[in-house]
Amino acid sequence: MRQISSWGRLSAFPHRIAPLSDVSKVGDIIAACKPGVAFGNGRSYGDSCLNPEGILWLTRDLDHLVAFDRETGLLRCEAGVLLRDIQTLVIPDGWMLPVTPGSQLVTIGGAIANDVHGKNHHLLGSFSDHLLRIKLIRTTGEVIECGPALNPDWFAATVGGIGLTGLIVEADIQLKRVPGPWLETETIPYSNLGAFFKCADDSEASWEHTVSWIDCLAGSGGRGLFMRGNPVDDKTRQIPNPKKSRMPFVPPISLVNKLSLRPFNEAYYWLNKRKKGKQIVHYQPFFYPLDNLQDWNKMYGPKGFYQHQSVVPREVGQDAVAEMLKEIGRSGQGSFLAVLKTFGNRRSVGMLSFPQPGVTLALDFPNNGPKTTELLNRLDQIVSEAKGRIYLAKDARMSRELFESGYPRFQEFLKFRDLGISSAMSRRLLGS
Ligand SMILES: Cc1cc2nc3c(=O)[nH]c(=O)nc-3n(C[C@H](O)[C@H](O)[C@H](O)COP(=O)(O)OP(=O)(O)OC[C@H]3O[C@@H](n4cnc5c(N)ncnc54)[C@H](O)[C@@H]3O)c2cc1C
């Protein structure tokens, strides 16, 4: 048994471990060791990758890059490969993963199972929009190949299906052409939510990547920094060699707390406001700003932290976000890594995929017990009234009612479940 926690470190549970390294043996192992659930790189914040007292199938050693066509950008790889390793391999040849989340330390299997989104959802949708084929092995031994044009119902259940339809062993991904590793970026300070939405609308047509940091302690007005970027060709620059550091230990209390948060946010706003305007930036700090500080999640102390990421429809988005900021202000708690972003006007393929047209707000809160969960419940209420949903990759606590209203295709999804797979999240939200 090994104590394992997810990225939020809210609790660590004993698990029995079944490492997977050979695709030809996966079917036998998961049939013999069940119920279990896949564990990629544990970058989900909540309980989707946990199975307390039960079995975890570790996928990181399913790490072969099977084929890469430099002419067409078609990549076939196993599900335990990290996005980082793909980017490192393909960018020198002028290709890149078309959609990438805010950390590259994520496996292909995890990226598919949460149908992850990046800063370019308005142009390129989510991860599943670039998959041509997935190979899935069920605990019954059945092997299913699916894609947008091959068993499309299995594909729709599996992308965003939080690992519950089978174990993904391999994927075919269509990469995107890029001129190199550089982006031209621009930072624009904004002083209220209206200005954020205007900036997002103005940027959609001509900027591939958009995202913003919002100062959630500045009241319901919502000041922040809007960042946008486009790939750019620049052969003159030296690839930076950033210093990697590590959070060396778990501090006895969260470093993000009432005393530190306001000066943190003030400093972040004013320092970055000074950088306003255009710059050429390497893709790594732009896409993955936290990856160079290993174990940064430890800074929240021994009790861990919650993430709350919601999406609400655009029509009610400004009011709902203002209401959430007001609630956070009222509670006296705050979030440092607060991200506000619009999603494009496109529906996701996955039955349980998170992205939907609207605006998404991601917040982190140190776990201060009932005080924090009460605030999160109030935020849930606002999301529910706005007819939005909470992101499963980040969740450890939403109610079944909110899950069912936010993900109305869940009944359809149940037909595809593999009953030899069970996680803490599936038991909490689906009853088994
Ligand atoms: C700093 C940071 C920034 C992030 N930014 C974003 C972002 O911008 N956008 C976004 O969408 N997400 C974001 N995320 C969330 C992250 O992309 C997802 O949680 C992702 O699923 C993690 O992948 P993983 O390999 O660590 O999977 P895990 O966390 O280990 O598992 C996640 C889920 O995938 C399932 N799974 C994993 N491998 C397989 C497999 N082979 N077959 C079947 N199921 C499998 C697991 O059972 C579980 O349900 C971020 C996370 C971090 C830590």
Coordinates of C-alpha atoms and ligand atoms in Angstrom, one line a residue:
M1 CA 0.0 0.0 0.0
R2 CA 1.2 3.5 -0.8
Q3 CA -0.1 6.9 0.5
I4 CA -1.1 8.9 -2.6
S5 CA -2.8 12.3 -2.9
S6 CA -3.8 14.4 -5.8
W7 CA -2.4 17.8 -6.7
G8 CA -4.6 19.6 -4.1
R9 CA -3.1 17.5 -1.3
L10 CA -6.3 17.7 0.7
S11 CA -5.7 14.2 2.0
A12 CA -3.5 11.2 1.3
F13 CA -5.0 7.7 1.1
P14 CA -3.4 4.3 1.0
H15 CA -3.6 2.6 -2.4
R16 CA -2.5 -0.7 -3.9
I17 CA -0.4 0.0 -6.9
A18 CA -0.5 -1.8 -10.3
P19 CA 2.2 -0.3 -12.6
L20 CA 1.6 -0.7 -16.3
S21 CA 4.5 -0.6 -18.7
D22 CA 3.6 -3.0 -21.6
V23 CA 0.5 -2.3 -23.6
S24 CA 0.2 -6.0 -24.5
K25 CA -0.2 -6.9 -20.8
V26 CA -2.6 -4.1 -19.8
G27 CA -5.7 -6.1 -20.5
D28 CA -4.7 -9.0 -18.3
I29 CA -3.5 -6.8 -15.5
I30 CA -6.6 -4.6 -15.2
A31 CA -8.8 -7.6 -15.5
A32 CA -7.0 -9.3 -12.6
C33 CA -6.6 -6.1 -10.5
K34 CA -10.0 -4.4 -10.2
P35 CA -11.8 -2.3 -9.5
G36 CA -9.2 0.2 -10.1
V37 CA -8.7 3.6 -11.8
A38 CA -5.9 5.0 -14.0
F39 CA -3.4 7.4 -12.4
G40 CA -1.5 9.5 -14.9
N41 CA 0.7 12.2 -13.4
G42 CA -1.6 13.1 -10.5
R43 CA -2.1 16.7 -11.7
S44 CA -5.8 16.6 -11.1
Y45 CA -6.5 18.7 -8.0
G46 CA -9.4 16.6 -6.6
D47 CA -10.4 13.0 -6.4
S48 CA -10.8 11.8 -10.0
C49 CA -7.5 10.0 -9.9
L50 CA -7.8 8.5 -6.4
N51 CA -9.3 5.2 -5.3
P52 CA -8.8 5.2 -1.5
E53 CA -8.0 1.7 -0.1
G54 CA -8.3 0.4 -3.7
I55 CA -6.1 -0.1 -6.8
L56 CA -4.4 2.5 -8.9
W57 CA -3.2 1.6 -12.4
L58 CA 0.0 3.7 -12.9
T59 CA 0.3 4.7 -16.5
R60 CA 3.5 6.7 -16.6
D61 CA 5.6 3.8 -17.9
L62 CA 3.3 3.5 -21.0
D63 CA 5.7 6.1 -22.4
H64 CA 6.5 5.1 -26.0
L65 CA 6.3 7.5 -28.9
V66 CA 5.1 5.1 -31.5
A67 CA 5.3 7.1 -34.7
F68 CA 5.8 10.7 -35.8
D69 CA 5.3 11.9 -39.4
R70 CA 7.4 15.1 -39.8
E71 CA 5.6 16.0 -43.0
T72 CA 2.0 15.7 -41.8
G73 CA 2.4 16.3 -38.0
L74 CA 0.6 13.1 -37.1
L75 CA 1.8 11.6 -33.9
R76 CA 1.0 8.2 -32.4
C77 CA 2.0 7.7 -28.8
E78 CA 1.2 5.7 -25.6
A79 CA -1.0 7.2 -23.0
G80 CA 1.7 7.7 -20.3
V81 CA 3.8 10.1 -22.4
L82 CA 4.0 13.6 -20.8
L83 CA 3.0 16.6 -22.9
R84 CA 6.5 18.0 -22.1
D85 CA 8.2 15.2 -23.9
I86 CA 6.0 15.7 -27.0
Q87 CA 6.7 19.4 -27.1
T88 CA 10.4 18.9 -26.7
L89 CA 10.4 16.4 -29.6
V90 CA 8.2 18.1 -32.1
I91 CA 8.8 21.9 -31.7
P92 CA 12.2 21.8 -33.4
D93 CA 10.4 20.3 -36.4
G94 CA 7.9 23.1 -36.5
W95 CA 5.0 21.3 -34.8
M96 CA 3.3 21.8 -31.5
L97 CA 0.4 20.3 -29.5
P98 CA -2.6 22.3 -30.7
V99 CA -4.1 22.5 -27.3
T100 CA -2.2 22.5 -24.1
P101 CA -3.2 23.1 -20.5
G102 CA -1.4 25.3 -18.0
S103 CA 1.1 22.5 -17.1
Q104 CA 3.0 20.3 -19.5
L105 CA 3.6 17.8 -16.7
V106 CA 0.4 16.0 -17.7
T107 CA 0.1 12.6 -19.5
I108 CA -1.7 12.1 -22.8
G109 CA -4.2 9.8 -21.0
G110 CA -4.9 12.5 -18.4
A111 CA -5.3 15.2 -21.1
I112 CA -7.9 13.0 -22.9
A113 CA -9.7 11.8 -19.8
N114 CA -10.3 15.5 -18.8
D115 CA -10.6 16.7 -22.4
V116 CA -8.3 19.6 -21.3
H117 CA -8.5 23.1 -22.7
G118 CA -5.8 25.8 -23.2
K119 CA -5.6 29.5 -23.8
N120 CA -6.9 29.0 -27.4
H121 CA -10.3 27.5 -26.9
H122 CA -11.9 30.2 -28.9
L123 CA -10.0 29.1 -32.0
L124 CA -9.1 25.4 -31.6
G125 CA -11.5 24.0 -29.0
S126 CA -10.3 21.4 -26.6
F127 CA -7.8 18.4 -26.7
S128 CA -10.4 16.0 -28.2
D129 CA -10.8 18.2 -31.2
H130 CA -7.3 17.1 -32.4
L131 CA -7.6 13.4 -31.8
L132 CA -8.0 11.1 -34.7
R133 CA -8.1 7.8 -32.8
I134 CA -7.9 6.4 -29.2
K135 CA -7.2 2.8 -28.2
L136 CA -9.1 1.8 -25.1
I137 CA -8.8 -1.4 -23.1
R138 CA -11.7 -2.4 -20.8
T139 CA -11.5 -4.6 -17.7
T140 CA -13.5 -7.2 -19.6
G141 CA -10.5 -7.6 -22.0
E142 CA -12.4 -5.9 -24.8
V143 CA -10.3 -3.5 -27.0
I144 CA -12.1 -0.6 -28.5
E145 CA -10.7 1.8 -31.1
C146 CA -12.6 5.1 -31.4
G147 CA -12.3 8.5 -32.9
P148 CA -14.6 11.3 -34.3
A149 CA -15.3 9.0 -37.3
L150 CA -14.9 5.6 -35.7
N151 CA -17.2 4.4 -32.9
P152 CA -18.0 8.1 -32.3
D153 CA -20.3 7.3 -29.3
W154 CA -17.4 5.6 -27.5
F155 CA -15.2 8.5 -28.4
A156 CA -17.7 11.0 -27.0
A157 CA -17.9 9.0 -23.7
T158 CA -14.2 8.6 -23.3
V159 CA -12.9 12.1 -24.0
G160 CA -13.6 14.0 -20.8
G161 CA -14.9 10.7 -19.3
I162 CA -12.5 10.9 -16.2
G163 CA -11.1 7.4 -16.9
L164 CA -14.4 5.6 -16.4
T165 CA -14.9 4.0 -19.8
G166 CA -11.7 1.9 -19.9
L167 CA -7.9 2.4 -19.9
I168 CA -6.6 4.6 -22.7
V169 CA -3.4 3.0 -24.0
E170 CA -2.7 4.9 -27.2
A171 CA -3.7 8.0 -29.1
D172 CA -3.3 9.5 -32.6
I173 CA -3.0 13.3 -32.4
Q174 CA -2.9 15.8 -35.2
L175 CA -0.3 18.4 -34.3
K176 CA -0.3 22.0 -35.4
R177 CA 2.2 23.9 -37.5
V178 CA 4.2 26.6 -35.6
P179 CA 7.1 28.7 -36.8
G180 CA 9.2 27.9 -33.7
P181 CA 9.1 28.1 -29.9
W182 CA 8.4 31.8 -29.7
L183 CA 5.3 33.9 -29.1
E184 CA 4.6 37.6 -29.5
T185 CA 2.7 38.5 -26.4
E186 CA 1.0 41.6 -25.0
T187 CA -0.1 42.4 -21.5
I188 CA -3.0 44.8 -21.0
P189 CA -4.0 45.9 -17.5
Y190 CA -7.8 46.2 -17.0
S191 CA -9.6 47.9 -14.2
N192 CA -13.0 46.2 -14.3
L193 CA -14.9 43.2 -15.7
G194 CA -16.5 45.2 -18.5
A195 CA -13.0 46.1 -19.7
F196 CA -11.9 42.4 -19.4
F197 CA -14.9 41.3 -21.7
K198 CA -14.1 44.0 -24.2
C199 CA -10.5 43.0 -24.4
A200 CA -11.5 39.3 -24.8
D201 CA -13.9 40.1 -27.6
D202 CA -11.4 42.4 -29.3
S203 CA -8.7 39.7 -29.2
E204 CA -10.7 36.7 -30.4
A205 CA -10.2 37.2 -34.1
S206 CA -6.6 38.1 -34.2
W207 CA -4.9 36.5 -31.1
E208 CA -4.6 32.7 -30.8
H209 CA -4.0 32.7 -27.0
T210 CA -5.8 34.7 -24.4
V211 CA -6.0 34.5 -20.7
S212 CA -6.1 36.8 -17.7
W213 CA -5.1 37.0 -14.1
I214 CA -7.7 38.6 -11.9
D215 CA -7.1 40.3 -8.5
C216 CA -10.0 38.7 -6.5
L217 CA -9.3 41.0 -3.6
A218 CA -10.0 44.1 -5.5
G219 CA -13.8 43.8 -5.1
S220 CA -16.5 42.9 -7.5
G221 CA -15.1 45.5 -10.0
G222 CA -12.3 43.0 -10.9
R223 CA -9.0 44.6 -11.9
G224 CA -6.5 42.3 -13.6
L225 CA -4.0 41.7 -16.3
F226 CA -5.1 40.4 -19.8
M227 CA -2.4 38.5 -21.6
R228 CA -2.6 37.5 -25.3
G229 CA -0.1 35.8 -27.6
N230 CA 0.5 34.6 -31.2
P231 CA 3.2 32.3 -32.5
V232 CA 6.0 34.2 -34.1
D233 CA 9.0 33.4 -36.2
D234 CA 12.2 34.5 -34.6
K235 CA 15.4 32.7 -35.5
T236 CA 17.7 35.2 -33.7
R237 CA 16.9 34.4 -30.1
Q238 CA 18.7 32.0 -27.7
I239 CA 16.5 29.4 -26.1
P240 CA 16.4 30.3 -22.4
N241 CA 17.6 27.9 -19.8
P242 CA 15.3 28.7 -16.9
K243 CA 16.4 28.0 -13.4
K244 CA 14.4 25.1 -11.9
S245 CA 13.6 25.3 -8.3
R246 CA 11.7 23.2 -5.8
M247 CA 9.4 23.9 -2.8
P248 CA 11.7 22.1 -0.4
F249 CA 9.3 21.2 2.3
V250 CA 5.7 21.5 3.5
P251 CA 5.5 24.6 5.6
P252 CA 3.5 24.2 8.9
I253 CA 0.9 26.7 7.7
S254 CA -0.1 27.8 4.2
L255 CA 2.1 30.5 2.8
V256 CA -0.9 31.8 1.0
N257 CA -2.9 33.2 3.8
K258 CA -4.8 36.3 5.0
L259 CA -1.6 38.2 5.8
S260 CA 0.3 37.3 2.6
L261 CA -2.4 37.4 0.0
R262 CA -3.1 41.1 -0.3
P263 CA 0.6 42.1 -0.6
F264 CA 1.1 39.1 -3.0
N265 CA -1.7 40.3 -5.2
E266 CA -0.7 44.0 -5.0
A267 CA 2.9 43.1 -5.9
Y268 CA 1.9 40.8 -8.8
Y269 CA -0.4 43.4 -10.3
W270 CA 2.0 46.3 -10.1
L271 CA 5.1 44.3 -11.2
N272 CA 3.3 42.9 -14.2
K273 CA 1.5 46.1 -15.0
R274 CA 5.0 47.6 -15.5
K275 CA 5.6 44.9 -18.2
K276 CA 2.5 46.1 -20.2
G277 CA 3.0 46.1 -23.9
K278 CA 4.4 43.7 -26.4
Q279 CA 7.2 41.2 -25.9
I280 CA 8.7 38.1 -27.5
V281 CA 8.4 35.2 -25.1
H282 CA 9.4 31.5 -25.2
Y283 CA 6.4 29.1 -25.1
Q284 CA 7.3 27.6 -21.8
P285 CA 6.9 30.6 -19.4
F286 CA 3.8 31.7 -21.4
F287 CA 2.0 28.4 -21.4
Y288 CA 3.4 26.8 -18.2
P289 CA 4.3 29.6 -15.7
L290 CA 4.3 27.3 -12.7
D291 CA 6.2 24.3 -14.0
N292 CA 9.6 25.5 -13.0
L293 CA 8.8 25.6 -9.3
Q294 CA 8.5 21.9 -8.6
D295 CA 6.1 20.9 -5.9
W296 CA 4.6 24.4 -5.7
N297 CA 1.4 22.8 -4.3
K298 CA 3.3 22.3 -1.0
M299 CA 3.2 26.0 -0.3
Y300 CA -0.4 25.6 0.9
G301 CA 0.8 23.7 3.9
P302 CA -0.3 20.4 5.4
K303 CA -4.0 20.8 4.9
G304 CA -3.7 21.3 1.1
F305 CA -5.9 23.5 -1.0
Y306 CA -9.1 23.6 -3.1
Q307 CA -9.4 24.7 -6.7
H308 CA -12.8 25.9 -7.9
Q309 CA -13.1 26.2 -11.6
S310 CA -16.5 27.0 -13.1
V311 CA -17.8 28.0 -16.5
V312 CA -21.0 30.1 -16.8
P313 CA -22.9 31.1 -20.0
R314 CA -21.7 34.4 -21.5
E315 CA -25.1 36.2 -21.2
V316 CA -24.9 36.0 -17.4
G317 CA -21.1 35.8 -17.1
Q318 CA -20.3 39.3 -16.0
D319 CA -22.9 39.3 -13.2
A320 CA -22.0 35.8 -12.1
V321 CA -18.3 36.5 -11.9
A322 CA -19.0 39.8 -10.1
E323 CA -21.1 37.9 -7.6
M324 CA -18.4 35.3 -7.0
L325 CA -15.8 38.1 -6.4
K326 CA -18.2 39.8 -4.0
E327 CA -18.7 36.5 -2.1
I328 CA -14.9 36.0 -1.9
G329 CA -14.5 39.5 -0.6
R330 CA -17.2 39.0 2.0
S331 CA -15.7 35.8 3.2
G332 CA -12.3 37.4 3.9
Q333 CA -10.6 34.6 2.0
G334 CA -8.8 35.0 -1.3
S335 CA -7.2 33.4 -4.2
F336 CA -3.8 34.1 -5.7
L337 CA -3.9 31.9 -8.8
A338 CA -7.1 33.4 -10.0
V339 CA -7.6 33.0 -13.8
L340 CA -10.5 34.4 -15.9
K341 CA -10.9 33.4 -19.5
T342 CA -13.6 33.3 -22.1
F343 CA -14.4 30.0 -24.0
G344 CA -15.3 30.1 -27.7
N345 CA -18.7 29.6 -29.0
R346 CA -18.3 25.8 -29.6
R347 CA -19.8 22.7 -28.0
S348 CA -17.5 20.0 -26.8
V349 CA -17.6 16.5 -28.2
G350 CA -17.3 14.7 -24.9
M351 CA -20.4 13.8 -22.9
L352 CA -18.7 15.0 -19.7
S353 CA -16.3 17.6 -21.2
F354 CA -16.0 20.8 -19.3
P355 CA -15.7 23.6 -21.9
Q356 CA -18.9 25.2 -23.0
P357 CA -19.5 28.7 -24.5
G358 CA -19.1 31.3 -21.7
V359 CA -16.6 32.5 -19.2
T360 CA -14.5 30.4 -16.9
L361 CA -13.1 31.5 -13.5
A362 CA -10.5 29.3 -11.8
L363 CA -9.6 30.0 -8.1
D364 CA -7.5 28.4 -5.5
F365 CA -8.2 28.5 -1.7
P366 CA -6.0 27.2 1.1
N367 CA -8.0 24.6 3.0
N368 CA -9.2 26.4 6.2
G369 CA -11.8 23.8 7.0
P370 CA -15.6 24.6 7.2
K371 CA -14.9 28.3 6.5
T372 CA -13.5 27.4 3.1
T373 CA -16.1 24.8 2.2
E374 CA -18.9 27.3 3.1
L375 CA -17.4 29.8 0.7
L376 CA -17.1 27.1 -2.0
N377 CA -20.8 26.1 -1.4
R378 CA -21.8 29.7 -2.0
L379 CA -19.7 29.9 -5.2
D380 CA -21.4 26.6 -6.3
Q381 CA -24.8 28.2 -5.7
I382 CA -23.9 31.1 -8.0
V383 CA -22.7 28.7 -10.7
S384 CA -25.9 26.6 -10.3
E385 CA -28.1 29.7 -10.6
A386 CA -26.2 30.8 -13.7
K387 CA -26.7 27.3 -15.3
G388 CA -22.9 26.7 -15.3
R389 CA -20.8 23.7 -14.4
I390 CA -17.7 22.9 -12.3
Y391 CA -14.6 21.4 -13.9
L392 CA -14.2 17.7 -12.8
A393 CA -10.4 17.9 -13.1
K394 CA -10.3 20.4 -10.2
D395 CA -13.1 19.2 -8.1
A396 CA -13.1 17.3 -4.8
R397 CA -16.4 18.2 -3.3
M398 CA -19.3 19.4 -5.5
S399 CA -22.7 17.9 -4.8
R400 CA -24.3 15.3 -7.0
E401 CA -27.1 17.7 -7.8
L402 CA -24.7 20.3 -9.2
F403 CA -22.9 17.6 -11.2
E404 CA -26.2 16.3 -12.7
S405 CA -27.4 19.8 -13.6
G406 CA -24.1 20.9 -15.0
Y407 CA -23.5 17.7 -17.0
P408 CA -26.9 16.8 -18.4
R409 CA -25.5 14.1 -20.6
F410 CA -24.4 12.0 -17.6
Q411 CA -27.2 9.5 -18.1
E412 CA -26.1 8.8 -21.6
F413 CA -22.5 8.5 -20.4
L414 CA -23.5 5.7 -17.9
K415 CA -24.1 3.3 -20.7
F416 CA -20.4 3.3 -21.6
R417 CA -19.0 2.9 -18.1
D418 CA -16.6 0.1 -17.3
L419 CA -17.9 -1.4 -14.0
G420 CA -14.4 -2.6 -13.2
I421 CA -13.4 1.0 -12.8
S422 CA -14.1 3.0 -9.7
S423 CA -12.7 6.2 -8.2
A424 CA -13.4 8.4 -5.2
M425 CA -15.0 10.8 -7.7
S426 CA -17.2 8.2 -9.4
R427 CA -18.5 7.0 -6.1
R428 CA -19.2 10.5 -4.9
L429 CA -20.9 11.7 -8.1
L430 CA -22.2 8.6 -9.8
G431 CA -22.8 6.4 -6.7
S432 CA -20.4 3.6 -7.6
Ligands
LIG1 C1 -0.5 23.8 -12.8 C2 -1.7 23.2 -13.5 C3 -2.3 23.9 -14.5 C4 -3.4 23.3 -15.1 N1 -4.0 24.0 -16.2 C5 -5.0 23.4 -16.8 C6 -5.6 24.1 -17.9 O1 -5.2 25.2 -18.3 N2 -6.6 23.5 -18.6 C7 -7.1 22.2 -18.2 O2 -8.0 21.7 -18.9 N3 -6.5 21.6 -17.2 C8 -5.5 22.1 -16.5 N4 -5.0 21.5 -15.4 C9 -5.5 20.2 -15.1 C10 -4.8 19.0 -15.8 O3 -4.6 19.3 -17.1 C11 -5.7 17.8 -15.7 O4 -6.1 17.5 -14.4 C12 -5.1 16.5 -16.3 O5 -6.1 15.6 -16.5 C13 -4.0 15.9 -15.5 O6 -3.4 14.9 -16.2 P1 -2.6 13.7 -15.4 O7 -1.8 12.9 -16.4 O8 -1.9 14.3 -14.2 O9 -3.8 12.8 -14.9 P2 -4.3 12.4 -13.4 O10 -4.5 13.6 -12.7 O11 -3.4 11.4 -12.9 O12 -5.7 11.8 -13.8 C14 -6.8 12.6 -14.3 C15 -7.9 11.7 -14.8 O13 -7.5 11.1 -16.0 C16 -7.7 9.7 -15.8 N5 -6.6 9.0 -16.6 C17 -5.3 9.3 -16.6 N6 -4.7 8.5 -17.4 C18 -5.6 7.7 -18.0 C19 -5.5 6.7 -19.0 N7 -4.4 6.3 -19.6 N8 -6.7 6.1 -19.4 C20 -7.9 6.5 -18.8 N9 -8.0 7.4 -17.9 C21 -6.8 8.1 -17.5 C22 -7.6 9.4 -14.3 O14 -8.3 8.2 -14.0 C23 -8.3 10.6 -13.8 O15 -9.7 10.5 -13.9 C24 -3.9 22.0 -14.8 C25 -3.2 21.3 -13.7 C26 -2.1 21.9 -13.1 C27 -1.5 21.2 -11.9

